[in-house]
Amino acid sequence: MDYAERLTVPLRWWVQGTMFVASLWLAVLAATPEVVAWSVTAVAMALLVAWFLGYGRPRVSVDSTTFRAGRAHIPLELVGPATALDADGVRRQAGVDADARAYLLLRPYLKRGVRVDIADPADPTPYWLVSSRRPDALVSALEAGRTRRTAG
């Protein structure tokens, strides 16, 4: 594996979510019996955990043959140039400069990302826009993989 990253939810989201559930517990406790308050809180906490784990599940990886971003994958020989983007670059690529056909794997808690052009003429997707904590490392892995594929 040349590069691997999971787009996990940040700690501050877990803290804020837990505080929200605690507030919910307090509000429900004031209006209902204690057993109801604890039951509602347990369900709310389970839903919060399931949502955060599911939302933070996507994985971005580059191995010797394939680039994967979430459920999507593409062989490295069909990957074009990759560009690391700062927060403003990601915002522009996802906003005013966006192409509706692009594949997006964006997370609001990750401001930086990578634009990966697709070199497959049969693919209607012009590029992938992927959030990343380490966009420069992802671009390096993609370029190294492309170089190995074209040289080998």
PDB file of N, CA and C in Angstrom, residues 12-100:
ATOM      1  N   ARG A  12     -13.546  16.522  18.023  1.00  0.00           N
ATOM      2  CA  ARG A  12     -14.470  17.580  18.462  1.00  0.00           C
ATOM      3  C   ARG A  12     -15.911  17.249  18.114  1.00  0.00           C
ATOM      4  N   TRP A  13     -16.167  16.530  17.022  1.00  0.00           N
ATOM      5  CA  TRP A  13     -17.524  16.107  16.693  1.00  0.00           C
ATOM      6  C   TRP A  13     -18.040  15.116  17.733  1.00  0.00           C
ATOM      7  N   TRP A  14     -17.154  14.197  18.172  1.00  0.00           N
ATOM      8  CA  TRP A  14     -17.560  13.233  19.190  1.00  0.00           C
ATOM      9  C   TRP A  14     -17.902  13.949  20.494  1.00  0.00           C
ATOM     10  N   VAL A  15     -17.100  14.924  20.873  1.00  0.00           N
ATOM     11  CA  VAL A  15     -17.352  15.675  22.106  1.00  0.00           C
ATOM     12  C   VAL A  15     -18.664  16.440  21.991  1.00  0.00           C
ATOM     13  N   GLN A  16     -18.862  17.132  20.898  1.00  0.00           N
ATOM     14  CA  GLN A  16     -20.092  17.902  20.715  1.00  0.00           C
ATOM     15  C   GLN A  16     -21.323  16.992  20.664  1.00  0.00           C
ATOM     16  N   GLY A  17     -21.202  15.867  20.004  1.00  0.00           N
ATOM     17  CA  GLY A  17     -22.311  14.923  19.937  1.00  0.00           C
ATOM     18  C   GLY A  17     -22.657  14.354  21.304  1.00  0.00           C
ATOM     19  N   THR A  18     -21.626  14.037  22.077  1.00  0.00           N
ATOM     20  CA  THR A  18     -21.854  13.516  23.425  1.00  0.00           C
ATOM     21  C   THR A  18     -22.507  14.571  24.306  1.00  0.00           C
ATOM     22  N   MET A  19     -22.076  15.812  24.176  1.00  0.00           N
ATOM     23  CA  MET A  19     -22.705  16.885  24.954  1.00  0.00           C
ATOM     24  C   MET A  19     -24.169  17.092  24.529  1.00  0.00           C
ATOM     25  N   PHE A  20     -24.446  16.934  23.250  1.00  0.00           N
ATOM     26  CA  PHE A  20     -25.821  17.031  22.783  1.00  0.00           C
ATOM     27  C   PHE A  20     -26.683  15.931  23.399  1.00  0.00           C
ATOM     28  N   VAL A  21     -26.153  14.703  23.406  1.00  0.00           N
ATOM     29  CA  VAL A  21     -26.905  13.581  23.992  1.00  0.00           C
ATOM     30  C   VAL A  21     -27.090  13.799  25.487  1.00  0.00           C
ATOM     31  N   ALA A  22     -26.083  14.342  26.169  1.00  0.00           N
ATOM     32  CA  ALA A  22     -26.221  14.637  27.600  1.00  0.00           C
ATOM     33  C   ALA A  22     -27.302  15.694  27.830  1.00  0.00           C
ATOM     34  N   SER A  23     -27.364  16.693  26.971  1.00  0.00           N
ATOM     35  CA  SER A  23     -28.416  17.713  27.070  1.00  0.00           C
ATOM     36  C   SER A  23     -29.791  17.096  26.826  1.00  0.00           C
ATOM     37  N   LEU A  24     -29.852  16.199  25.868  1.00  0.00           N
ATOM     38  CA  LEU A  24     -31.105  15.501  25.592  1.00  0.00           C
ATOM     39  C   LEU A  24     -31.538  14.705  26.821  1.00  0.00           C
ATOM     40  N   TRP A  25     -30.590  14.010  27.447  1.00  0.00           N
ATOM     41  CA  TRP A  25     -30.885  13.235  28.657  1.00  0.00           C
ATOM     42  C   TRP A  25     -31.465  14.136  29.741  1.00  0.00           C
ATOM     43  N   LEU A  26     -30.843  15.281  29.948  1.00  0.00           N
ATOM     44  CA  LEU A  26     -31.312  16.197  30.979  1.00  0.00           C
ATOM     45  C   LEU A  26     -32.721  16.709  30.676  1.00  0.00           C
ATOM     46  N   ALA A  27     -32.984  17.054  29.421  1.00  0.00           N
ATOM     47  CA  ALA A  27     -34.310  17.553  29.041  1.00  0.00           C
ATOM     48  C   ALA A  27     -35.374  16.470  29.191  1.00  0.00           C
ATOM     49  N   VAL A  28     -35.062  15.254  28.774  1.00  0.00           N
ATOM     50  CA  VAL A  28     -36.028  14.166  28.872  1.00  0.00           C
ATOM     51  C   VAL A  28     -36.224  13.762  30.328  1.00  0.00           C
ATOM     52  N   LEU A  29     -35.169  13.791  31.113  1.00  0.00           N
ATOM     53  CA  LEU A  29     -35.252  13.450  32.534  1.00  0.00           C
ATOM     54  C   LEU A  29     -36.188  14.395  33.283  1.00  0.00           C
ATOM     55  N   ALA A  30     -36.194  15.656  32.891  1.00  0.00           N
ATOM     56  CA  ALA A  30     -37.059  16.641  33.557  1.00  0.00           C
ATOM     57  C   ALA A  30     -38.533  16.404  33.252  1.00  0.00           C
ATOM     58  N   ALA A  31     -38.837  15.721  32.152  1.00  0.00           N
ATOM     59  CA  ALA A  31     -40.230  15.574  31.729  1.00  0.00           C
ATOM     60  C   ALA A  31     -40.784  14.152  31.852  1.00  0.00           C
ATOM     61  N   THR A  32     -39.900  13.163  32.046  1.00  0.00           N
ATOM     62  CA  THR A  32     -40.360  11.769  32.056  1.00  0.00           C
ATOM     63  C   THR A  32     -39.694  11.005  33.191  1.00  0.00           C
ATOM     64  N   PRO A  33     -40.141   9.780  33.455  1.00  0.00           N
ATOM     65  CA  PRO A  33     -39.471   8.949  34.458  1.00  0.00           C
ATOM     66  C   PRO A  33     -38.028   8.642  34.047  1.00  0.00           C
ATOM     67  N   GLU A  34     -37.217   8.328  35.031  1.00  0.00           N
ATOM     68  CA  GLU A  34     -35.783   8.111  34.801  1.00  0.00           C
ATOM     69  C   GLU A  34     -35.506   7.001  33.795  1.00  0.00           C
ATOM     70  N   VAL A  35     -36.259   5.923  33.846  1.00  0.00           N
ATOM     71  CA  VAL A  35     -36.034   4.813  32.927  1.00  0.00           C
ATOM     72  C   VAL A  35     -36.270   5.238  31.473  1.00  0.00           C
ATOM     73  N   VAL A  36     -37.249   6.101  31.249  1.00  0.00           N
ATOM     74  CA  VAL A  36     -37.517   6.609  29.893  1.00  0.00           C
ATOM     75  C   VAL A  36     -36.354   7.493  29.440  1.00  0.00           C
ATOM     76  N   ALA A  37     -35.872   8.355  30.330  1.00  0.00           N
ATOM     77  CA  ALA A  37     -34.761   9.241  29.988  1.00  0.00           C
ATOM     78  C   ALA A  37     -33.520   8.439  29.610  1.00  0.00           C
ATOM     79  N   TRP A  38     -33.214   7.411  30.382  1.00  0.00           N
ATOM     80  CA  TRP A  38     -32.038   6.588  30.075  1.00  0.00           C
ATOM     81  C   TRP A  38     -32.226   5.812  28.777  1.00  0.00           C
ATOM     82  N   SER A  39     -33.450   5.338  28.532  1.00  0.00           N
ATOM     83  CA  SER A  39     -33.717   4.598  27.294  1.00  0.00           C
ATOM     84  C   SER A  39     -33.572   5.497  26.064  1.00  0.00           C
ATOM     85  N   VAL A  40     -34.160   6.675  26.145  1.00  0.00           N
ATOM     86  CA  VAL A  40     -34.048   7.630  25.031  1.00  0.00           C
ATOM     87  C   VAL A  40     -32.590   8.010  24.802  1.00  0.00           C
ATOM     88  N   THR A  41     -31.851   8.232  25.871  1.00  0.00           N
ATOM     89  CA  THR A  41     -30.438   8.607  25.772  1.00  0.00           C
ATOM     90  C   THR A  41     -29.616   7.480  25.158  1.00  0.00           C
ATOM     91  N   ALA A  42     -29.895   6.239  25.565  1.00  0.00           N
ATOM     92  CA  ALA A  42     -29.156   5.098  25.005  1.00  0.00           C
ATOM     93  C   ALA A  42     -29.394   4.974  23.502  1.00  0.00           C
ATOM     94  N   VAL A  43     -30.635   5.145  23.089  1.00  0.00           N
ATOM     95  CA  VAL A  43     -30.950   5.084  21.659  1.00  0.00           C
ATOM     96  C   VAL A  43     -30.271   6.240  20.915  1.00  0.00           C
ATOM     97  N   ALA A  44     -30.342   7.432  21.480  1.00  0.00           N
ATOM     98  CA  ALA A  44     -29.707   8.595  20.837  1.00  0.00           C
ATOM     99  C   ALA A  44     -28.196   8.403  20.720  1.00  0.00           C
ATOM    100  N   MET A  45     -27.581   7.878  21.754  1.00  0.00           N
ATOM    101  CA  MET A  45     -26.122   7.664  21.718  1.00  0.00           C
ATOM    102  C   MET A  45     -25.763   6.588  20.693  1.00  0.00           C
ATOM    103  N   ALA A  46     -26.561   5.526  20.621  1.00  0.00           N
ATOM    104  CA  ALA A  46     -26.310   4.477  19.628  1.00  0.00           C
ATOM    105  C   ALA A  46     -26.435   5.025  18.207  1.00  0.00           C
ATOM    106  N   LEU A  47     -27.456   5.856  17.983  1.00  0.00           N
ATOM    107  CA  LEU A  47     -27.617   6.471  16.663  1.00  0.00           C
ATOM    108  C   LEU A  47     -26.449   7.404  16.329  1.00  0.00           C
ATOM    109  N   LEU A  48     -26.011   8.174  17.313  1.00  0.00           N
ATOM    110  CA  LEU A  48     -24.878   9.079  17.109  1.00  0.00           C
ATOM    111  C   LEU A  48     -23.618   8.303  16.737  1.00  0.00           C
ATOM    112  N   VAL A  49     -23.334   7.247  17.484  1.00  0.00           N
ATOM    113  CA  VAL A  49     -22.147   6.428  17.207  1.00  0.00           C
ATOM    114  C   VAL A  49     -22.235   5.802  15.816  1.00  0.00           C
ATOM    115  N   ALA A  50     -23.390   5.241  15.485  1.00  0.00           N
ATOM    116  CA  ALA A  50     -23.557   4.622  14.165  1.00  0.00           C
ATOM    117  C   ALA A  50     -23.383   5.649  13.047  1.00  0.00           C
ATOM    118  N   TRP A  51     -23.949   6.839  13.233  1.00  0.00           N
ATOM    119  CA  TRP A  51     -23.839   7.875  12.208  1.00  0.00           C
ATOM    120  C   TRP A  51     -22.393   8.318  12.035  1.00  0.00           C
ATOM    121  N   PHE A  52     -21.697   8.608  13.131  1.00  0.00           N
ATOM    122  CA  PHE A  52     -20.310   9.069  13.041  1.00  0.00           C
ATOM    123  C   PHE A  52     -19.387   7.995  12.469  1.00  0.00           C
ATOM    124  N   LEU A  53     -19.587   6.745  12.869  1.00  0.00           N
ATOM    125  CA  LEU A  53     -18.747   5.674  12.322  1.00  0.00           C
ATOM    126  C   LEU A  53     -19.007   5.478  10.834  1.00  0.00           C
ATOM    127  N   GLY A  54     -20.261   5.549  10.434  1.00  0.00           N
ATOM    128  CA  GLY A  54     -20.589   5.409   9.018  1.00  0.00           C
ATOM    129  C   GLY A  54     -20.077   6.571   8.185  1.00  0.00           C
ATOM    130  N   TYR A  55     -20.226   7.779   8.704  1.00  0.00           N
ATOM    131  CA  TYR A  55     -19.795   8.969   7.972  1.00  0.00           C
ATOM    132  C   TYR A  55     -18.272   9.037   7.869  1.00  0.00           C
ATOM    133  N   GLY A  56     -17.571   8.508   8.846  1.00  0.00           N
ATOM    134  CA  GLY A  56     -16.109   8.523   8.831  1.00  0.00           C
ATOM    135  C   GLY A  56     -15.491   7.274   8.260  1.00  0.00           C
ATOM    136  N   ARG A  57     -16.283   6.407   7.673  1.00  0.00           N
ATOM    137  CA  ARG A  57     -15.791   5.136   7.156  1.00  0.00           C
ATOM    138  C   ARG A  57     -15.009   5.225   5.837  1.00  0.00           C
ATOM    139  N   PRO A  58     -15.299   6.158   4.936  1.00  0.00           N
ATOM    140  CA  PRO A  58     -14.606   6.137   3.645  1.00  0.00           C
ATOM    141  C   PRO A  58     -13.084   6.113   3.790  1.00  0.00           C
ATOM    142  N   ARG A  59     -12.491   5.343   2.898  1.00  0.00           N
ATOM    143  CA  ARG A  59     -11.035   5.172   2.899  1.00  0.00           C
ATOM    144  C   ARG A  59     -10.504   5.654   1.558  1.00  0.00           C
ATOM    145  N   VAL A  60      -9.387   6.345   1.609  1.00  0.00           N
ATOM    146  CA  VAL A  60      -8.698   6.796   0.402  1.00  0.00           C
ATOM    147  C   VAL A  60      -7.371   6.049   0.380  1.00  0.00           C
ATOM    148  N   SER A  61      -7.084   5.360  -0.735  1.00  0.00           N
ATOM    149  CA  SER A  61      -5.850   4.575  -0.785  1.00  0.00           C
ATOM    150  C   SER A  61      -5.302   4.491  -2.207  1.00  0.00           C
ATOM    151  N   VAL A  62      -4.010   4.280  -2.256  1.00  0.00           N
ATOM    152  CA  VAL A  62      -3.308   4.050  -3.518  1.00  0.00           C
ATOM    153  C   VAL A  62      -2.432   2.827  -3.296  1.00  0.00           C
ATOM    154  N   ASP A  63      -2.606   1.810  -4.136  1.00  0.00           N
ATOM    155  CA  ASP A  63      -1.698   0.669  -4.087  1.00  0.00           C
ATOM    156  C   ASP A  63      -0.983   0.570  -5.434  1.00  0.00           C
ATOM    157  N   SER A  64      -0.385  -0.532  -5.712  1.00  0.00           N
ATOM    158  CA  SER A  64       0.435  -0.638  -6.925  1.00  0.00           C
ATOM    159  C   SER A  64      -0.380  -0.583  -8.212  1.00  0.00           C
ATOM    160  N   THR A  65      -1.680  -0.816  -8.140  1.00  0.00           N
ATOM    161  CA  THR A  65      -2.481  -0.846  -9.366  1.00  0.00           C
ATOM    162  C   THR A  65      -3.711   0.049  -9.356  1.00  0.00           C
ATOM    163  N   THR A  66      -4.175   0.462  -8.163  1.00  0.00           N
ATOM    164  CA  THR A  66      -5.495   1.078  -8.076  1.00  0.00           C
ATOM    165  C   THR A  66      -5.520   2.276  -7.137  1.00  0.00           C
ATOM    166  N   PHE A  67      -6.333   3.261  -7.509  1.00  0.00           N
ATOM    167  CA  PHE A  67      -6.650   4.387  -6.631  1.00  0.00           C
ATOM    168  C   PHE A  67      -8.081   4.183  -6.161  1.00  0.00           C
ATOM    169  N   ARG A  68      -8.287   4.214  -4.850  1.00  0.00           N
ATOM    170  CA  ARG A  68      -9.614   4.030  -4.265  1.00  0.00           C
ATOM    171  C   ARG A  68      -9.979   5.260  -3.446  1.00  0.00           C
ATOM    172  N   ALA A  69     -11.226   5.689  -3.591  1.00  0.00           N
ATOM    173  CA  ALA A  69     -11.760   6.794  -2.802  1.00  0.00           C
ATOM    174  C   ALA A  69     -13.192   6.423  -2.435  1.00  0.00           C
ATOM    175  N   GLY A  70     -13.387   5.999  -1.199  1.00  0.00           N
ATOM    176  CA  GLY A  70     -14.696   5.518  -0.802  1.00  0.00           C
ATOM    177  C   GLY A  70     -15.014   4.239  -1.554  1.00  0.00           C
ATOM    178  N   ARG A  71     -16.199   4.171  -2.143  1.00  0.00           N
ATOM    179  CA  ARG A  71     -16.605   2.978  -2.897  1.00  0.00           C
ATOM    180  C   ARG A  71     -16.040   2.949  -4.316  1.00  0.00           C
ATOM    181  N   ALA A  72     -15.571   4.084  -4.798  1.00  0.00           N
ATOM    182  CA  ALA A  72     -15.080   4.175  -6.170  1.00  0.00           C
ATOM    183  C   ALA A  72     -13.618   3.730  -6.252  1.00  0.00           C
ATOM    184  N   HIS A  73     -13.264   3.135  -7.367  1.00  0.00           N
ATOM    185  CA  HIS A  73     -11.871   2.767  -7.619  1.00  0.00           C
ATOM    186  C   HIS A  73     -11.598   2.855  -9.120  1.00  0.00           C
ATOM    187  N   ILE A  74     -10.322   3.105  -9.422  1.00  0.00           N
ATOM    188  CA  ILE A  74      -9.919   3.244 -10.825  1.00  0.00           C
ATOM    189  C   ILE A  74      -8.479   2.757 -10.963  1.00  0.00           C
ATOM    190  N   PRO A  75      -8.162   2.048 -12.038  1.00  0.00           N
ATOM    191  CA  PRO A  75      -6.775   1.631 -12.256  1.00  0.00           C
ATOM    192  C   PRO A  75      -5.866   2.852 -12.439  1.00  0.00           C
ATOM    193  N   LEU A  76      -4.647   2.737 -11.958  1.00  0.00           N
ATOM    194  CA  LEU A  76      -3.723   3.875 -12.024  1.00  0.00           C
ATOM    195  C   LEU A  76      -3.390   4.294 -13.456  1.00  0.00           C
ATOM    196  N   GLU A  77      -3.486   3.381 -14.418  1.00  0.00           N
ATOM    197  CA  GLU A  77      -3.183   3.777 -15.790  1.00  0.00           C
ATOM    198  C   GLU A  77      -4.247   4.705 -16.370  1.00  0.00           C
ATOM    199  N   LEU A  78      -5.412   4.795 -15.711  1.00  0.00           N
ATOM    200  CA  LEU A  78      -6.471   5.700 -16.173  1.00  0.00           C
ATOM    201  C   LEU A  78      -6.524   6.992 -15.366  1.00  0.00           C
ATOM    202  N   VAL A  79      -5.567   7.149 -14.452  1.00  0.00           N
ATOM    203  CA  VAL A  79      -5.500   8.351 -13.622  1.00  0.00           C
ATOM    204  C   VAL A  79      -4.609   9.372 -14.310  1.00  0.00           C
ATOM    205  N   GLY A  80      -5.102  10.592 -14.417  1.00  0.00           N
ATOM    206  CA  GLY A  80      -4.328  11.682 -15.003  1.00  0.00           C
ATOM    207  C   GLY A  80      -3.588  12.451 -13.922  1.00  0.00           C
ATOM    208  N   PRO A  81      -3.217  13.678 -14.203  1.00  0.00           N
ATOM    209  CA  PRO A  81      -2.504  14.496 -13.215  1.00  0.00           C
ATOM    210  C   PRO A  81      -3.347  14.725 -11.958  1.00  0.00           C
ATOM    211  N   ALA A  82      -2.651  14.789 -10.832  1.00  0.00           N
ATOM    212  CA  ALA A  82      -3.302  15.051  -9.540  1.00  0.00           C
ATOM    213  C   ALA A  82      -2.764  16.354  -8.978  1.00  0.00           C
ATOM    214  N   THR A  83      -3.649  17.125  -8.350  1.00  0.00           N
ATOM    215  CA  THR A  83      -3.278  18.428  -7.806  1.00  0.00           C
ATOM    216  C   THR A  83      -3.726  18.528  -6.357  1.00  0.00           C
ATOM    217  N   ALA A  84      -2.792  18.850  -5.473  1.00  0.00           N
ATOM    218  CA  ALA A  84      -3.142  19.091  -4.069  1.00  0.00           C
ATOM    219  C   ALA A  84      -3.806  20.465  -3.971  1.00  0.00           C
ATOM    220  N   LEU A  85      -4.880  20.544  -3.213  1.00  0.00           N
ATOM    221  CA  LEU A  85      -5.632  21.787  -3.090  1.00  0.00           C
ATOM    222  C   LEU A  85      -5.717  22.226  -1.632  1.00  0.00           C
ATOM    223  N   ASP A  86      -5.601  23.531  -1.431  1.00  0.00           N
ATOM    224  CA  ASP A  86      -5.822  24.075  -0.090  1.00  0.00           C
ATOM    225  C   ASP A  86      -7.326  24.272   0.099  1.00  0.00           C
ATOM    226  N   ALA A  87      -7.713  24.855   1.231  1.00  0.00           N
ATOM    227  CA  ALA A  87      -9.139  25.022   1.542  1.00  0.00           C
ATOM    228  C   ALA A  87      -9.857  25.830   0.463  1.00  0.00           C
ATOM    229  N   ASP A  88      -9.239  26.919   0.001  1.00  0.00           N
ATOM    230  CA  ASP A  88      -9.870  27.751  -1.023  1.00  0.00           C
ATOM    231  C   ASP A  88      -9.981  26.996  -2.349  1.00  0.00           C
ATOM    232  N   GLY A  89      -8.956  26.225  -2.684  1.00  0.00           N
ATOM    233  CA  GLY A  89      -8.991  25.447  -3.926  1.00  0.00           C
ATOM    234  C   GLY A  89     -10.093  24.401  -3.915  1.00  0.00           C
ATOM    235  N   VAL A  90     -10.259  23.717  -2.796  1.00  0.00           N
ATOM    236  CA  VAL A  90     -11.332  22.723  -2.687  1.00  0.00           C
ATOM    237  C   VAL A  90     -12.689  23.408  -2.787  1.00  0.00           C
ATOM    238  N   ARG A  91     -12.829  24.521  -2.115  1.00  0.00           N
ATOM    239  CA  ARG A  91     -14.098  25.252  -2.143  1.00  0.00           C
ATOM    240  C   ARG A  91     -14.446  25.682  -3.570  1.00  0.00           C
ATOM    241  N   ARG A  92     -13.454  26.167  -4.312  1.00  0.00           N
ATOM    242  CA  ARG A  92     -13.714  26.593  -5.696  1.00  0.00           C
ATOM    243  C   ARG A  92     -14.045  25.391  -6.594  1.00  0.00           C
ATOM    244  N   GLN A  93     -13.289  24.296  -6.441  1.00  0.00           N
ATOM    245  CA  GLN A  93     -13.527  23.114  -7.275  1.00  0.00           C
ATOM    246  C   GLN A  93     -14.870  22.463  -6.976  1.00  0.00           C
ATOM    247  N   ALA A  94     -15.337  22.599  -5.743  1.00  0.00           N
ATOM    248  CA  ALA A  94     -16.640  22.040  -5.375  1.00  0.00           C
ATOM    249  C   ALA A  94     -17.765  23.051  -5.592  1.00  0.00           C
ATOM    250  N   GLY A  95     -17.413  24.291  -5.869  1.00  0.00           N
ATOM    251  CA  GLY A  95     -18.415  25.354  -6.015  1.00  0.00           C
ATOM    252  C   GLY A  95     -18.430  25.954  -7.396  1.00  0.00           C
ATOM    253  N   VAL A  96     -17.870  27.158  -7.521  1.00  0.00           N
ATOM    254  CA  VAL A  96     -17.994  27.917  -8.769  1.00  0.00           C
ATOM    255  C   VAL A  96     -17.298  27.260  -9.958  1.00  0.00           C
ATOM    256  N   ASP A  97     -16.215  26.519  -9.740  1.00  0.00           N
ATOM    257  CA  ASP A  97     -15.499  25.867 -10.838  1.00  0.00           C
ATOM    258  C   ASP A  97     -15.888  24.399 -11.000  1.00  0.00           C
ATOM    259  N   ALA A  98     -16.951  23.972 -10.361  1.00  0.00           N
ATOM    260  CA  ALA A  98     -17.335  22.559 -10.337  1.00  0.00           C
ATOM    261  C   ALA A  98     -17.871  22.093 -11.682  1.00  0.00           C
ATOM    262  N   ASP A  99     -17.670  20.823 -11.932  1.00  0.00           N
ATOM    263  CA  ASP A  99     -18.280  20.129 -13.053  1.00  0.00           C
ATOM    264  C   ASP A  99     -19.257  19.124 -12.436  1.00  0.00           C
ATOM    265  N   ALA A 100     -20.494  19.163 -12.850  1.00  0.00           N
ATOM    266  CA  ALA A 100     -21.530  18.306 -12.259  1.00  0.00           C
ATOM    267  C   ALA A 100     -21.254  16.821 -12.461  1.00  0.00           C
TER     268      ALA A 100
END
